CSV table of C-alpha atoms in Angstrom, one decimal:
chain,number,residue,atom,x,y,z
A,20,MET,CA,-22.0,-26.0,49.3
A,21,GLU,CA,-20.5,-29.5,48.4
A,22,GLY,CA,-22.1,-32.2,46.3
A,23,ILE,CA,-24.6,-29.1,44.6
A,24,GLU,CA,-24.1,-28.5,40.7
A,25,MET,CA,-25.1,-25.9,38.5
A,26,LEU,CA,-26.0,-24.7,34.9
A,27,ASP,CA,-26.7,-21.3,33.9
A,28,ALA,CA,-29.3,-22.7,31.2
A,29,PRO,CA,-30.8,-18.9,29.8
A,30,VAL,CA,-33.7,-19.2,27.6
A,31,THR,CA,-34.6,-17.7,24.0
A,32,GLY,CA,-38.6,-16.6,23.8
A,33,SER,CA,-40.2,-14.5,26.4
A,34,GLU,CA,-43.8,-14.9,27.5
A,35,PRO,CA,-45.9,-15.9,24.6
A,36,GLN,CA,-43.4,-18.9,24.2
A,37,ALA,CA,-42.9,-19.8,27.7
A,38,ILE,CA,-46.5,-20.6,28.2
A,39,GLU,CA,-46.6,-22.4,24.7
A,40,GLY,CA,-43.7,-24.6,26.1
A,41,ILE,CA,-41.3,-23.4,23.2
A,42,LEU,CA,-38.7,-21.9,24.6
A,43,THR,CA,-34.8,-22.8,23.4
A,44,PHE,CA,-32.5,-23.3,26.2
A,45,MET,CA,-29.1,-22.3,25.9
A,46,VAL,CA,-26.6,-24.1,29.3
A,47,GLY,CA,-23.7,-23.4,30.0
A,48,GLY,CA,-21.4,-25.8,32.8
A,49,LYS,CA,-20.3,-29.6,33.2
A,50,LYS,CA,-21.3,-31.3,30.0
A,51,GLU,CA,-22.2,-34.3,31.8
A,52,ILE,CA,-24.7,-31.9,34.2
A,53,TYR,CA,-26.0,-30.9,31.2
A,54,GLU,CA,-26.5,-34.5,29.4
A,55,LYS,CA,-28.2,-35.5,32.7
A,56,CYS,CA,-30.6,-32.6,33.3
A,57,GLU,CA,-31.2,-32.3,29.1
A,58,PRO,CA,-34.9,-34.3,29.3
A,59,LEU,CA,-36.0,-31.6,32.3
A,60,PHE,CA,-35.2,-29.0,29.3
A,61,TYR,CA,-37.6,-30.5,27.4
A,62,ILE,CA,-40.0,-30.9,29.4
A,63,MET,CA,-40.3,-26.8,29.6
A,64,GLY,CA,-38.7,-26.3,25.9
A,65,LYS,CA,-38.2,-27.3,22.4
A,66,GLN,CA,-34.7,-27.0,22.4
A,67,ALA,CA,-31.6,-27.4,24.7
A,68,TYR,CA,-28.2,-26.9,23.2
A,69,TYR,CA,-24.8,-27.7,25.3
A,70,MET,CA,-23.0,-24.1,24.9
A,71,GLY,CA,-19.7,-25.1,27.1
A,72,GLU,CA,-18.1,-24.4,29.8
A,73,THR,CA,-20.6,-22.4,32.7
A,74,GLY,CA,-20.7,-18.8,31.6
A,75,SER,CA,-21.6,-19.9,28.1
A,76,GLY,CA,-25.0,-19.9,28.2
A,77,SER,CA,-25.4,-16.7,29.7
A,78,TYR,CA,-22.9,-15.2,27.1
A,79,THR,CA,-24.5,-16.5,24.2
A,80,LYS,CA,-28.2,-15.5,25.7
A,81,LEU,CA,-26.0,-11.6,26.2
A,82,ALA,CA,-25.3,-12.1,22.1
A,83,ASN,CA,-28.7,-13.5,21.2
A,84,ASN,CA,-30.3,-10.7,22.9
A,85,THR,CA,-27.5,-7.3,21.4
A,86,MET,CA,-28.8,-9.4,17.8
A,87,GLY,CA,-32.2,-9.5,18.5
A,88,ALA,CA,-32.0,-5.5,20.1
A,89,ILE,CA,-30.3,-4.2,16.8
A,90,ASN,CA,-32.9,-6.4,14.8
A,91,LEU,CA,-35.9,-4.3,16.3
A,92,LEU,CA,-34.1,-1.2,15.6
A,93,SER,CA,-33.5,-1.9,11.9
A,94,PHE,CA,-37.1,-3.3,11.9
A,95,SER,CA,-38.7,0.3,13.6
A,96,GLU,CA,-36.4,2.4,11.4
A,97,ALA,CA,-37.2,0.4,7.8
A,98,ILE,CA,-41.1,-0.1,8.9
A,99,THR,CA,-41.1,4.0,10.0
A,100,MET,CA,-39.4,5.2,6.4
A,101,ALA,CA,-41.9,2.9,4.7
A,102,ALA,CA,-44.8,4.5,6.5
A,103,LYS,CA,-43.5,8.0,6.3
A,104,SER,CA,-43.5,7.5,2.5
A,105,GLY,CA,-47.0,6.2,2.6
A,106,VAL,CA,-46.4,2.7,1.8
A,107,ASP,CA,-49.1,0.2,4.2
A,108,PRO,CA,-46.9,-0.9,7.2
A,109,GLU,CA,-49.0,-4.3,7.0
A,110,LEU,CA,-48.3,-5.0,3.4
A,111,PHE,CA,-43.9,-4.0,3.8
A,112,ILE,CA,-44.4,-6.8,6.5
A,113,LYS,CA,-45.8,-8.9,4.2
A,114,VAL,CA,-43.2,-8.0,1.5
A,115,VAL,CA,-39.9,-8.3,3.7
A,116,SER,CA,-40.9,-11.3,5.4
A,117,GLY,CA,-39.9,-13.1,2.3
A,118,GLY,CA,-36.8,-12.1,2.2
A,119,GLY,CA,-33.5,-11.3,3.5
A,120,ALA,CA,-34.1,-8.4,5.7
A,121,SER,CA,-36.9,-10.4,7.6
A,122,SER,CA,-36.1,-11.4,11.5
A,123,GLY,CA,-37.6,-12.6,14.2
A,124,MET,CA,-37.8,-9.1,15.4
A,125,MET,CA,-39.9,-8.0,12.5
A,126,VAL,CA,-42.1,-11.2,12.0
A,127,ASN,CA,-42.6,-11.2,16.2
A,128,LYS,CA,-43.0,-7.4,17.5
A,129,GLY,CA,-44.3,-6.5,13.8
A,130,PRO,CA,-47.6,-7.3,14.4
A,131,LYS,CA,-47.6,-6.1,18.4
A,132,VAL,CA,-46.8,-2.3,16.6
A,133,LEU,CA,-49.1,-2.5,14.0
A,134,ASN,CA,-52.2,-3.2,16.6
A,135,ARG,CA,-50.3,-0.4,18.9
A,136,ASP,CA,-50.1,-3.4,21.3
A,137,PHE,CA,-46.9,-2.3,23.9
A,138,SER,CA,-47.9,-4.7,27.1
A,139,PRO,CA,-44.7,-6.4,27.8
A,140,ASN,CA,-43.8,-9.4,26.2
A,141,PHE,CA,-40.3,-8.7,27.0
A,142,LYS,CA,-39.7,-4.8,28.8
A,143,THR,CA,-38.2,-2.0,27.6
A,144,ASP,CA,-36.3,-2.0,31.2
A,145,LEU,CA,-35.2,-5.2,31.0
A,146,ILE,CA,-33.5,-5.3,27.2
A,147,TYR,CA,-31.5,-2.1,28.1
A,148,LYS,CA,-30.2,-3.8,31.5
A,149,ASP,CA,-28.9,-7.1,29.0
A,150,LEU,CA,-27.1,-4.7,26.0
A,151,GLY,CA,-25.6,-3.0,29.4
A,152,LEU,CA,-24.2,-6.6,30.9
A,153,ALA,CA,-23.5,-6.9,26.8
A,154,ALA,CA,-21.5,-4.1,26.8
A,155,ASN,CA,-20.0,-4.9,30.1
A,156,VAL,CA,-19.1,-8.2,28.2
A,157,ALA,CA,-17.5,-6.6,25.3
A,158,LYS,CA,-15.5,-4.6,27.0
A,159,GLU,CA,-14.1,-7.3,29.0
A,160,LEU,CA,-12.9,-9.0,25.4
A,161,GLU,CA,-11.5,-5.6,24.8
A,162,LEU,CA,-14.0,-5.8,21.7
A,163,PRO,CA,-15.5,-2.8,19.6
A,164,THR,CA,-19.0,-3.1,19.4
A,165,PRO,CA,-20.5,0.5,18.0
A,166,VAL,CA,-23.9,-0.8,17.1
A,167,LEU,CA,-24.5,-2.2,20.6
A,168,SER,CA,-23.4,0.8,21.4
A,169,LEU,CA,-26.0,2.9,19.6
A,170,VAL,CA,-28.7,0.8,20.3
A,171,LYS,CA,-28.0,0.7,24.1
A,172,GLU,CA,-28.5,4.4,23.9
A,173,MET,CA,-32.0,4.2,21.9
A,174,PHE,CA,-33.3,2.4,24.4
A,175,GLN,CA,-31.9,4.5,27.4
A,176,MET,CA,-34.3,7.1,25.4
A,177,ALA,CA,-36.9,5.0,25.1
A,178,ARG,CA,-36.7,4.7,29.0
A,179,ALA,CA,-36.8,8.1,29.4
A,180,LYS,CA,-39.8,8.9,27.1
A,181,GLY,CA,-41.4,6.9,30.0
A,182,TYR,CA,-41.3,3.7,28.1
A,183,GLY,CA,-39.3,1.9,30.5
A,184,GLY,CA,-42.0,-0.6,31.6
A,185,GLU,CA,-43.4,-1.7,28.0
A,186,ASP,CA,-42.8,-4.0,25.6
A,187,MET,CA,-39.1,-2.9,24.0
A,188,SER,CA,-41.1,-3.2,20.6
A,189,ALA,CA,-42.6,0.7,21.9
A,190,VAL,CA,-38.7,1.9,20.9
A,191,ILE,CA,-40.7,3.0,17.4
A,192,LYS,CA,-42.4,5.3,18.9
A,193,LEU,CA,-39.0,7.4,19.4
A,194,TYR,CA,-38.9,7.4,15.2
A,195,GLU,CA,-42.7,7.9,15.1
A,196,GLU,CA,-42.1,11.0,17.2
A,197,LEU,CA,-39.3,12.5,15.1
A,198,ALA,CA,-41.3,11.7,11.8
A,199,GLY,CA,-44.5,12.8,12.9
A,200,ILE,CA,-46.2,9.6,12.0
A,201,GLU,CA,-47.8,6.4,13.9
A,202,VAL,CA,-47.3,3.4,12.2
A,203,LYS,CA,-49.9,0.9,12.6
A,204,MET,CA,-52.8,-1.0,10.7
A,205,ASN,CA,-54.5,1.4,8.6
């Protein structure tokens, strides 16, 4: 269609951030169109970044979700190890949140894990889809991504166990099953 411009503008955050109006937009497309639309992003979110030409917002989102999924698995492994060794998981999160190993995934998903609340903010099925898209981009770029490959398989395992409709933090159940424990509030 003539006269219609388009931006790709995925967001960071999920349902709670959307409700609070604190999403961050990653925008790709023509810069002049971004600048015209920029006030609209601030109505719906707290930040908007122009990432470059069309597709740049989507590429940023896939890289962001890859990093988030990797961080979530890192957190899941570590907190399962801590709990299995007798460390209070809630105290573990408090201690780690003050150091270099802290992550947004730990801060956002830690309470869901401890409270056994796997109601979806971002479903396991959705992160798996995004990891598949990220793997396709990596292939197109001829970029080796061994950690992405492993993380994608872990989420596939979670889907095979029936956690696809649950929050992506349900991936911890794989580690819990292997460890023979449940990570929860004491």
